Short mmCIF file of N, CA and C in Angstrom, two decimals:
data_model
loop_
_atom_site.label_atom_id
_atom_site.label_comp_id
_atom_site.label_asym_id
_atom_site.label_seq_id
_atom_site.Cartn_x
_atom_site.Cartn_y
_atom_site.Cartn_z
N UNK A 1430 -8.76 -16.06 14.78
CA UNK A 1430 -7.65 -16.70 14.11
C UNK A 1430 -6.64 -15.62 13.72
N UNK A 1431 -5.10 -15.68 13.73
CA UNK A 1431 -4.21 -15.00 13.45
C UNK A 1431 -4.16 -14.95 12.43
N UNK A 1432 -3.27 -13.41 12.04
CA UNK A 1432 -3.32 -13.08 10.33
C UNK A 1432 -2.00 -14.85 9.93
N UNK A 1433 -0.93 -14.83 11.30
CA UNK A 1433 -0.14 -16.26 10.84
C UNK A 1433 -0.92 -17.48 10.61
N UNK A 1434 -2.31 -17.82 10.96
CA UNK A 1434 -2.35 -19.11 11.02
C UNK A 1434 -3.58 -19.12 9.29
N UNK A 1435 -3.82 -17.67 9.19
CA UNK A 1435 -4.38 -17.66 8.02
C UNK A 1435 -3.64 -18.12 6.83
N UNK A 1436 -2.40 -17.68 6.92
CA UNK A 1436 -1.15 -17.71 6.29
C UNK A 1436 -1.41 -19.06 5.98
N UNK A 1437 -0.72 -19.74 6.94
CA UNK A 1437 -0.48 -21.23 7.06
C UNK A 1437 -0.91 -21.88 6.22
N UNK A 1438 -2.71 -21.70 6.36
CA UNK A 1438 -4.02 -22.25 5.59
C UNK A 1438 -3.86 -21.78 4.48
N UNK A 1439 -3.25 -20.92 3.95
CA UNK A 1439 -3.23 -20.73 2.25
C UNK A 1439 -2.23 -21.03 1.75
N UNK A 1440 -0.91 -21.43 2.93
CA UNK A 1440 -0.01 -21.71 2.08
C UNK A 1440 0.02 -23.43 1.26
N UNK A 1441 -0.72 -24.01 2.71
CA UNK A 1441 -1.11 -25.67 2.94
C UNK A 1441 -2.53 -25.67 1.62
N UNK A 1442 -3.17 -25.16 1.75
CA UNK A 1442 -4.26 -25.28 0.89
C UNK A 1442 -5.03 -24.21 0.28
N UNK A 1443 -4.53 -23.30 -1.01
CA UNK A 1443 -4.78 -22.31 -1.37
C UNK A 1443 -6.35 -22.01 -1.92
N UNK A 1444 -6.81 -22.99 -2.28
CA UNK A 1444 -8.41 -23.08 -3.01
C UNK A 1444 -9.06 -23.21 -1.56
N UNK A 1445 -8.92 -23.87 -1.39
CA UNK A 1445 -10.20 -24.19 -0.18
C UNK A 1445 -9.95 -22.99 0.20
N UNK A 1446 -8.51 -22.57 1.01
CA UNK A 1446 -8.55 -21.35 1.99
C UNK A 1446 -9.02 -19.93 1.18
N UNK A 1447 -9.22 -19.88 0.28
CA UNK A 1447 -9.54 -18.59 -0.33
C UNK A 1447 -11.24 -18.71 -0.17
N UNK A 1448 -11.55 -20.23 -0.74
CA UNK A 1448 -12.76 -20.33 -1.21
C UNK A 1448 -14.10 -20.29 0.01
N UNK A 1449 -13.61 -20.53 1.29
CA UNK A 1449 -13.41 -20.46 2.47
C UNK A 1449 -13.32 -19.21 3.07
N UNK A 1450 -12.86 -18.33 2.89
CA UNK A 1450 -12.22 -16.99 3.41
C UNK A 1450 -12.58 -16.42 4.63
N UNK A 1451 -14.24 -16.21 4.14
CA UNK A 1451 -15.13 -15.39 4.91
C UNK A 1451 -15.38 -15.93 6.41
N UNK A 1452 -14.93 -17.47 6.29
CA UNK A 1452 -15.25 -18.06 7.64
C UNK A 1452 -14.30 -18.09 8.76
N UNK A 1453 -13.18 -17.04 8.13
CA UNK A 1453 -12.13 -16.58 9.37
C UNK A 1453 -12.99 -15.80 9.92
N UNK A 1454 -13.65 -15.12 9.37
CA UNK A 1454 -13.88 -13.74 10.43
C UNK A 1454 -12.98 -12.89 10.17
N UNK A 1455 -12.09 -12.26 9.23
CA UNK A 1455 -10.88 -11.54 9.25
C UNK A 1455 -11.38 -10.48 8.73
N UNK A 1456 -10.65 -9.37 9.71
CA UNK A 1456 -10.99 -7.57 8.75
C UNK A 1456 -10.30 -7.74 7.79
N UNK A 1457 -9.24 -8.16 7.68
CA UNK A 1457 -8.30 -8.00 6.65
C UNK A 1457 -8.45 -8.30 5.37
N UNK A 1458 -7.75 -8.36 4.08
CA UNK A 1458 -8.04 -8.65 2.77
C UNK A 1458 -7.46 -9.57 2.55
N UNK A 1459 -8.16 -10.44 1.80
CA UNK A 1459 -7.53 -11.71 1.69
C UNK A 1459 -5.79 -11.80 0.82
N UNK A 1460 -5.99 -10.75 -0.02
CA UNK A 1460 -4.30 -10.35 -0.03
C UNK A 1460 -3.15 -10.38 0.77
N UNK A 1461 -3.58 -10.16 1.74
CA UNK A 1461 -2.42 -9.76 2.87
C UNK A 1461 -2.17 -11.04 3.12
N UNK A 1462 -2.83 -12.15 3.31
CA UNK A 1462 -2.77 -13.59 3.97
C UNK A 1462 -2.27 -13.75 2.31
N UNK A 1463 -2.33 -14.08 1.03
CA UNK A 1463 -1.88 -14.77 0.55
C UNK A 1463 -0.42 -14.01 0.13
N UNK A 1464 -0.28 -12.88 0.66
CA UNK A 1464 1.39 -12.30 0.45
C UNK A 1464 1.95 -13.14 1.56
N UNK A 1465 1.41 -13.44 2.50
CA UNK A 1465 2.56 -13.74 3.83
C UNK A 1465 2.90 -15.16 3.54
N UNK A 1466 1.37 -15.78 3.17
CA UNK A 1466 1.74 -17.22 2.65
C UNK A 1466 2.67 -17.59 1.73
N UNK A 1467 3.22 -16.72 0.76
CA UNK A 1467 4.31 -17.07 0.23
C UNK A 1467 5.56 -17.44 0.73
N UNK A 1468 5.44 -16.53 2.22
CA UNK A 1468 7.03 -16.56 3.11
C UNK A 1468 6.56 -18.04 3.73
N UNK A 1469 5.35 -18.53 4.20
CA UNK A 1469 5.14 -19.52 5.11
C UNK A 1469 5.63 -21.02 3.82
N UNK A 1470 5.47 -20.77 2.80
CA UNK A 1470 5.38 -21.67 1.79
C UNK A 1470 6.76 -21.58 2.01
N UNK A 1471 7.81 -21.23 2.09
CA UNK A 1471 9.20 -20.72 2.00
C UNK A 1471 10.05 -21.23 3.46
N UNK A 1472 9.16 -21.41 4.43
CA UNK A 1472 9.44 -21.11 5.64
C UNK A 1472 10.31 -20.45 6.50
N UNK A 1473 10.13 -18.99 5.63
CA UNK A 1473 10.58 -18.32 6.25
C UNK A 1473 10.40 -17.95 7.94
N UNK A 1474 11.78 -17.01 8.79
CA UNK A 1474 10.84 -16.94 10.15
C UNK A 1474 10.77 -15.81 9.80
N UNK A 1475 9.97 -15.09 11.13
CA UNK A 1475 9.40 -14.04 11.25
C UNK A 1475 10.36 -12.85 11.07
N UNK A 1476 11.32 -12.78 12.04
CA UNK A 1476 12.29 -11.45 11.69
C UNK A 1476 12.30 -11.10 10.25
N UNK A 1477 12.58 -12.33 9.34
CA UNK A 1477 12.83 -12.01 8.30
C UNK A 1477 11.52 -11.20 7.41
N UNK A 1478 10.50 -12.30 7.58
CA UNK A 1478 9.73 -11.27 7.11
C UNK A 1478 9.13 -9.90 7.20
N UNK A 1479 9.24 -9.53 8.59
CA UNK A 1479 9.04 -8.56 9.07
C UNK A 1479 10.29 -7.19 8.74
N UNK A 1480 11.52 -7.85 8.40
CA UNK A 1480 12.67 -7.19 7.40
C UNK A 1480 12.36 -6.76 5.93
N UNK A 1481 11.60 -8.01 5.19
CA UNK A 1481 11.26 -7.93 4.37
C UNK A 1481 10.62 -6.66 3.81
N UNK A 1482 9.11 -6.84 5.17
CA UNK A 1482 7.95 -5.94 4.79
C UNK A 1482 8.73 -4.50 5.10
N UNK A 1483 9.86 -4.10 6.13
CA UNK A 1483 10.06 -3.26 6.26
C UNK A 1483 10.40 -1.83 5.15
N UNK A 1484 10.94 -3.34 3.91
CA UNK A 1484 10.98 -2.03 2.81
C UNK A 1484 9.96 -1.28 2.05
N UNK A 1485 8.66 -1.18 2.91
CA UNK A 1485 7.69 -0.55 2.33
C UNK A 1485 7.72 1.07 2.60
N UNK A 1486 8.05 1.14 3.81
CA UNK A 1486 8.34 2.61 4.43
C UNK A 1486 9.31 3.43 3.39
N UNK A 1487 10.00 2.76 3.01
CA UNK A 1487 11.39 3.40 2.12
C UNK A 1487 10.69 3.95 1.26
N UNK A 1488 9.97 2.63 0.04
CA UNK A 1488 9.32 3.03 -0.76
C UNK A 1488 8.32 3.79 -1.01
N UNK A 1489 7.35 3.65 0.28
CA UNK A 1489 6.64 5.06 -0.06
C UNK A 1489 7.32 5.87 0.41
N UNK A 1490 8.39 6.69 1.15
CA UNK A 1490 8.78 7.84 0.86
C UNK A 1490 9.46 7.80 -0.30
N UNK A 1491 10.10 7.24 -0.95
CA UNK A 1491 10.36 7.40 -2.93
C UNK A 1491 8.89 8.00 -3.28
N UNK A 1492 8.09 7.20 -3.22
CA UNK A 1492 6.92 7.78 -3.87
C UNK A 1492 6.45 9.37 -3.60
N UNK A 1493 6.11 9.15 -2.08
CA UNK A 1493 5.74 10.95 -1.82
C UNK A 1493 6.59 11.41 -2.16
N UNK A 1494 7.71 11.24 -2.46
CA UNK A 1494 8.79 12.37 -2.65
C UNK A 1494 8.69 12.94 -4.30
N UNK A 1495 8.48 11.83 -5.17
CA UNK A 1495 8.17 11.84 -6.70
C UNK A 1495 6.88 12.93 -6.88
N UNK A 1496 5.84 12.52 -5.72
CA UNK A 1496 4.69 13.17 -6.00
C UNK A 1496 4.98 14.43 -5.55
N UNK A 1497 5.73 14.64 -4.23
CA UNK A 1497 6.15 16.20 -4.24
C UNK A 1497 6.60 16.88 -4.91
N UNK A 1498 7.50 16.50 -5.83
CA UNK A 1498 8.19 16.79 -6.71
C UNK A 1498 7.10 17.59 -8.01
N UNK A 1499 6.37 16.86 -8.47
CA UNK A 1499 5.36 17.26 -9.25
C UNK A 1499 4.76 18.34 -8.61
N UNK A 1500 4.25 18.06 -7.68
CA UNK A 1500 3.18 19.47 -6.83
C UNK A 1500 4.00 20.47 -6.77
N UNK A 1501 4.97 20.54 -6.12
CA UNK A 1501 5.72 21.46 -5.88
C UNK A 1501 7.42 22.47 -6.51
N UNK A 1502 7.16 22.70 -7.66
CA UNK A 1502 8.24 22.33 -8.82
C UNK A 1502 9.10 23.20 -8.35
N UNK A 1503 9.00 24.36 -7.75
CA UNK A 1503 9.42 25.82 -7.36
C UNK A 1503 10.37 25.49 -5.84
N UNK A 1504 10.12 24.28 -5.29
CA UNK A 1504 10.50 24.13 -4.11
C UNK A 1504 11.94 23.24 -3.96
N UNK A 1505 13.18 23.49 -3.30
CA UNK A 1505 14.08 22.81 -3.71
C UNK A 1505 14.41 21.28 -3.31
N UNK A 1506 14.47 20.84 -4.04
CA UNK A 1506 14.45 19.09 -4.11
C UNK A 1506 14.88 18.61 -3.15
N UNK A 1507 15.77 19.20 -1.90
CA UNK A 1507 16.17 18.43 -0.83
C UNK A 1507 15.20 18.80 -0.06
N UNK A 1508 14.91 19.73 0.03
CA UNK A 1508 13.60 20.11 1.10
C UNK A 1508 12.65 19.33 0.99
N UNK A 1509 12.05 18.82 -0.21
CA UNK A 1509 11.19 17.71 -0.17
C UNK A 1509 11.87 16.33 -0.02
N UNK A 1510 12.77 16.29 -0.50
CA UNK A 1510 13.44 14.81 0.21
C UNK A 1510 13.40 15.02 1.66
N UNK A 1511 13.78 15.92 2.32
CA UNK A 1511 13.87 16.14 3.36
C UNK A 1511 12.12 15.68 4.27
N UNK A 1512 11.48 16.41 3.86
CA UNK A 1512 9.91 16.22 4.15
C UNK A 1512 9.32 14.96 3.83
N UNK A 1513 9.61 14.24 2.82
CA UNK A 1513 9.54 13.10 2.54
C UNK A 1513 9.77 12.17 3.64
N UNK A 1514 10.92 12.39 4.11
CA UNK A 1514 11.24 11.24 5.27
C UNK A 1514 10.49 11.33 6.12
N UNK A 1515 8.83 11.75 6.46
CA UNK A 1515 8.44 12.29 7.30
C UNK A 1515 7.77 11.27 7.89
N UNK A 1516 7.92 9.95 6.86
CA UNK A 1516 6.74 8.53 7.13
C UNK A 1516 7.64 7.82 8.06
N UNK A 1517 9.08 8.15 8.39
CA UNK A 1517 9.59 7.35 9.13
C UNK A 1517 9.74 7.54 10.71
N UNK A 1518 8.80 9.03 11.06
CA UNK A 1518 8.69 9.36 12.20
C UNK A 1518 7.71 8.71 12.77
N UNK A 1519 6.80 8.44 11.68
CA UNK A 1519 5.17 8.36 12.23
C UNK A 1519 5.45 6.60 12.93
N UNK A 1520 4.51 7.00 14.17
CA UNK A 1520 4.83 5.64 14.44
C UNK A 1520 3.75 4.26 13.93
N UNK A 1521 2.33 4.70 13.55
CA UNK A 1521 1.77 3.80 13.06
C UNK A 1521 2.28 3.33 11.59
N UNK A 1522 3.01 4.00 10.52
CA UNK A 1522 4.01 3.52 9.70
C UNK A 1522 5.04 2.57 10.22
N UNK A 1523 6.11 2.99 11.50
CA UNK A 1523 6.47 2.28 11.82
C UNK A 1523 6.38 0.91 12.22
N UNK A 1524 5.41 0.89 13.16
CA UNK A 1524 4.17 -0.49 13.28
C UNK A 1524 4.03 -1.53 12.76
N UNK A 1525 3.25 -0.28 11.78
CA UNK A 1525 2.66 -1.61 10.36
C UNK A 1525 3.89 -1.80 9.69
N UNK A 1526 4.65 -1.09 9.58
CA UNK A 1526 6.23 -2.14 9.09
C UNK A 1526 6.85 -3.23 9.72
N UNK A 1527 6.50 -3.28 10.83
CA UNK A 1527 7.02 -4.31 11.44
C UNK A 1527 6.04 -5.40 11.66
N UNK A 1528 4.83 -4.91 11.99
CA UNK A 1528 3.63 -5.86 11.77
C UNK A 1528 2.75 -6.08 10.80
N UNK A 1529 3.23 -6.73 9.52
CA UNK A 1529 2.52 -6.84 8.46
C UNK A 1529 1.13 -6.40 8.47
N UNK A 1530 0.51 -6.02 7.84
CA UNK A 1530 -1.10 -4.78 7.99
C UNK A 1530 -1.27 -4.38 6.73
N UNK A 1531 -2.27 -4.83 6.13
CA UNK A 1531 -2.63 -4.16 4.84
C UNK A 1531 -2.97 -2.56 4.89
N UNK A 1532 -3.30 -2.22 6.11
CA UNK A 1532 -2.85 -0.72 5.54
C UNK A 1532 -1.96 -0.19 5.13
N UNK A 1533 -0.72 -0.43 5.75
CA UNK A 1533 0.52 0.14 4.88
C UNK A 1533 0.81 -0.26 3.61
N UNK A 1534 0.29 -1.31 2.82
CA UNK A 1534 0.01 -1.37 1.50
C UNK A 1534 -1.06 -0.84 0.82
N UNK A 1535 -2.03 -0.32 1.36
CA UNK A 1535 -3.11 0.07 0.62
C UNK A 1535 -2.73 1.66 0.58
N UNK A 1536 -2.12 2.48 2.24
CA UNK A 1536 -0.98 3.72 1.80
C UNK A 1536 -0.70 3.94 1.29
N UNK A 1537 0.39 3.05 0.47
CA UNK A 1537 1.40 2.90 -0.47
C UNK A 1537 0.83 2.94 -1.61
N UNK A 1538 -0.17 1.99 -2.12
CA UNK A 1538 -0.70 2.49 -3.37
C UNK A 1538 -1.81 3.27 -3.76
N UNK A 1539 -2.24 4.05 -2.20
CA UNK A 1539 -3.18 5.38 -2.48
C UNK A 1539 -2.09 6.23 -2.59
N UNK A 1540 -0.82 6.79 -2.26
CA UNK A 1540 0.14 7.77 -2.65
C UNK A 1540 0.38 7.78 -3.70
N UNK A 1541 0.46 6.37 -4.71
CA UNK A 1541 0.62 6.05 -6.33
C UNK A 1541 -0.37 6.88 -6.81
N UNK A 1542 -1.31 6.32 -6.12
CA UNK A 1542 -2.88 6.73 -6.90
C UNK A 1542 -3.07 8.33 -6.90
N UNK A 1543 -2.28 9.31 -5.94
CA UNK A 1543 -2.08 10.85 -5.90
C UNK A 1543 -1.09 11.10 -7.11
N UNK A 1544 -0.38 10.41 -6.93
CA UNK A 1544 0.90 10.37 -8.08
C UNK A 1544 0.85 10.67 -9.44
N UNK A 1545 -0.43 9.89 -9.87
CA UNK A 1545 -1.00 9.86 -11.18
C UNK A 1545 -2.21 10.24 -11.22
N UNK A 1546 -2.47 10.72 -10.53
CA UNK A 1546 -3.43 12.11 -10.35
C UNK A 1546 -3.11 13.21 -10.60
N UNK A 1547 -1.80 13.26 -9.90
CA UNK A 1547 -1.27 14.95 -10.03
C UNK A 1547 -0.94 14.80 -11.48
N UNK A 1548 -0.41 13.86 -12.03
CA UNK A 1548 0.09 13.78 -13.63
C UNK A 1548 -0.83 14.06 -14.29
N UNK A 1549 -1.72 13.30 -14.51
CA UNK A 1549 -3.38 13.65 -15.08
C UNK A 1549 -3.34 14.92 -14.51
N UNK A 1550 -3.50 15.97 -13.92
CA UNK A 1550 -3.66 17.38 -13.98
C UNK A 1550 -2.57 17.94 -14.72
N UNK A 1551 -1.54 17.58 -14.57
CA UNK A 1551 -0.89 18.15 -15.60
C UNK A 1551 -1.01 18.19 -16.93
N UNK A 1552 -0.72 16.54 -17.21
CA UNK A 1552 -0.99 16.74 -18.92
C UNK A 1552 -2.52 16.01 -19.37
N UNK A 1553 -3.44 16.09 -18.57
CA UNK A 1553 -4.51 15.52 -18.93
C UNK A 1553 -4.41 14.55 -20.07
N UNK A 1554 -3.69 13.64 -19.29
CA UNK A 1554 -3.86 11.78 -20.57
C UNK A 1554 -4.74 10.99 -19.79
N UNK A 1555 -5.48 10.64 -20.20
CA UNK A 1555 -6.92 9.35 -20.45
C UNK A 1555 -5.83 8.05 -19.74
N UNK A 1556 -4.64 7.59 -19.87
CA UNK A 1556 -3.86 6.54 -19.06
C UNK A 1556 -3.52 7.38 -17.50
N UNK A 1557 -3.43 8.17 -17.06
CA UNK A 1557 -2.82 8.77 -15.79
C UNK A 1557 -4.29 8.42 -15.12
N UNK A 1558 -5.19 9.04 -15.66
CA UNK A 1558 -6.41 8.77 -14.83
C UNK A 1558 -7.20 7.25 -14.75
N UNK A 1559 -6.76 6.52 -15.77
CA UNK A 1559 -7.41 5.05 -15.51
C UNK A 1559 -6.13 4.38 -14.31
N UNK A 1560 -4.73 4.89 -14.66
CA UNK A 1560 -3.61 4.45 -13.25
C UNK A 1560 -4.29 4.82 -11.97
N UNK A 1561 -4.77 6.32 -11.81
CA UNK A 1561 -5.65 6.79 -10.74
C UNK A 1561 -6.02 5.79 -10.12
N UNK A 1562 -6.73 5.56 -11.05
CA UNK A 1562 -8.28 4.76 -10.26
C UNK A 1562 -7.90 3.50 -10.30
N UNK A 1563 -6.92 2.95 -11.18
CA UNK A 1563 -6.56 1.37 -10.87
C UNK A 1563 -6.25 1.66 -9.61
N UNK A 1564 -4.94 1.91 -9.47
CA UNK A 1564 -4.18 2.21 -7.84
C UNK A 1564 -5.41 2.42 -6.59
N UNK A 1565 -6.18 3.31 -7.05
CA UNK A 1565 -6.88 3.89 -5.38
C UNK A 1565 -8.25 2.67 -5.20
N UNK A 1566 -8.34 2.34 -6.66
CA UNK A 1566 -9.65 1.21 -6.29
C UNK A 1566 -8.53 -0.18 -5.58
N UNK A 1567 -7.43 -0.47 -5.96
CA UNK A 1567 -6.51 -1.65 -5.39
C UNK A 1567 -6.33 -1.12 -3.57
N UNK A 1568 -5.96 0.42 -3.60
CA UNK A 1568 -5.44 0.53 -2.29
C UNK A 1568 -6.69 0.44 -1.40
N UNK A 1569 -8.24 0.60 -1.53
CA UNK A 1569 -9.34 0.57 -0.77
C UNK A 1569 -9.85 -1.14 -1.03
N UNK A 1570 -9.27 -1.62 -2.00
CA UNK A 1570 -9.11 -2.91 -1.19
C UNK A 1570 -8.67 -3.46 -0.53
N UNK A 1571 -7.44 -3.05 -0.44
CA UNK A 1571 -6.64 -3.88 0.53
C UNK A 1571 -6.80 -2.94 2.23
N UNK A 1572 -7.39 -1.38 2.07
CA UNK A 1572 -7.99 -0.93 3.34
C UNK A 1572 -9.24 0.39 3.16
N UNK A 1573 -10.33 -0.06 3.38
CA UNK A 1573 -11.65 0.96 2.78
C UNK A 1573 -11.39 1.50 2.73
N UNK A 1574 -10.45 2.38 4.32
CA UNK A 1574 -10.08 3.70 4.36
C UNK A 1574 -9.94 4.71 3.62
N UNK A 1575 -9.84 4.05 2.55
CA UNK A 1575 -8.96 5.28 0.99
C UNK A 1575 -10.15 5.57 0.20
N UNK A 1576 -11.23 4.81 0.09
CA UNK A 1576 -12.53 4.46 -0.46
C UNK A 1576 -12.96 5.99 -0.97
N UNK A 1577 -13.29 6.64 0.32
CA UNK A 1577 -13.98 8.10 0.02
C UNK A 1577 -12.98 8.84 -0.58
N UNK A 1578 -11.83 8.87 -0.85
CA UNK A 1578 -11.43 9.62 -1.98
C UNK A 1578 -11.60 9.72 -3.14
N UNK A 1579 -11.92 8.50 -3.69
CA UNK A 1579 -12.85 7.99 -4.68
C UNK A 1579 -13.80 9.20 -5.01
N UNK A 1580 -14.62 10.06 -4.00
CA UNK A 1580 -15.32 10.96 -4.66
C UNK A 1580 -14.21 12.26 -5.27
N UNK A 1581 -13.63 12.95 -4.28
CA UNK A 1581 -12.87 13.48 -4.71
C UNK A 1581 -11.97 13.55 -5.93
N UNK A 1582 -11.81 12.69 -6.36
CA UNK A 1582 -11.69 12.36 -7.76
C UNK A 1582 -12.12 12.51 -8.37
N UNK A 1583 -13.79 11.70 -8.48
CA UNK A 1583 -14.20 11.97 -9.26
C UNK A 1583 -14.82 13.06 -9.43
N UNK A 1584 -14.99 13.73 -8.76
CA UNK A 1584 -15.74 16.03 -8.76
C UNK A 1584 -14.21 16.46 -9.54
N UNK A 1585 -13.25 16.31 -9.17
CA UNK A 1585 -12.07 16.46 -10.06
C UNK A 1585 -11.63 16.02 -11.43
N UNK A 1586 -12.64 15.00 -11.59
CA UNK A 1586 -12.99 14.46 -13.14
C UNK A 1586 -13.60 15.08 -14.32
N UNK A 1587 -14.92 15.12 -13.14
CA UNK A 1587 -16.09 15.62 -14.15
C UNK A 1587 -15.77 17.15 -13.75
#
């Protein structure tokens, strides 16, 4: 079944289709189907949404760029803007911008989750590190992938 026709089913019937989930068979997180279902509830078409999702690329380079910024204080700010734009070469960024994919959201808020990491090393506050781990436990839901950083963290904790 398509991540669209998952859509469909949650936009038409949100309880059952959640309650239900597992019997797609889908790698995906059930997030991703109930973000798109909002556009299907809308009926939106596709270009559009696929416009939509596109502004994710932007935003995480805002983000890496914030987080460079922190790491790298000594280094001059266009040079990391500059380096920043580096997500718009890559073509599986590109991709998943155009083809909705919970990885490029779970990306997006594992770069948060570095973000407020690097902050927590700086000023060691008890909120930077619970943001941490909100963010990177949200972004390995929506794609495992990010999961094993999770240790790394935490050896950086304790």
């Amino acid at each position: 079944m398509s991540q669209k026709d998952i859509a469909k089913k949650f936009s038409h019937n949100f309880i059952y289709t959640f309650l239900t989930y597992d019997e797609n068979y889908h790698r995906h997180s059930p997030l991703l189907s109930i973000y798109l279902s909002i556009f299907e509830k809308f009926n939106l078409n596709d270009f559009l949404i696929r416009f939509i999702n596109l502004q994710i690329a932007p935003i995480c380079s805002i983000i890496f760029f914030k987080t460079l910024k922190i790491k790298f204080k000594n280094v001059n700010e266009n040079y990391l803007f500059i380096f920043s734009l580096i997500f718009f070469l890559s073509p599986t960024v590109r991709s998943l911008a155009i083809w909705p994919d919970s990885r490029l959201f779970g990306f997006t808020l594992f770069i948060v989750s570095i973000y407020y990491f690097l902050l927590f090393e700086q000023q060691k506050l008890i909120k930077f590190a619970l943001l941490n781990t909100f963010f990177l436990a949200a972004s390995s839901y929506l794609s495992p992938n990010f999961s094993i950083f999770s240790i790394l963290f935490l050896i950086s904790y304790i």
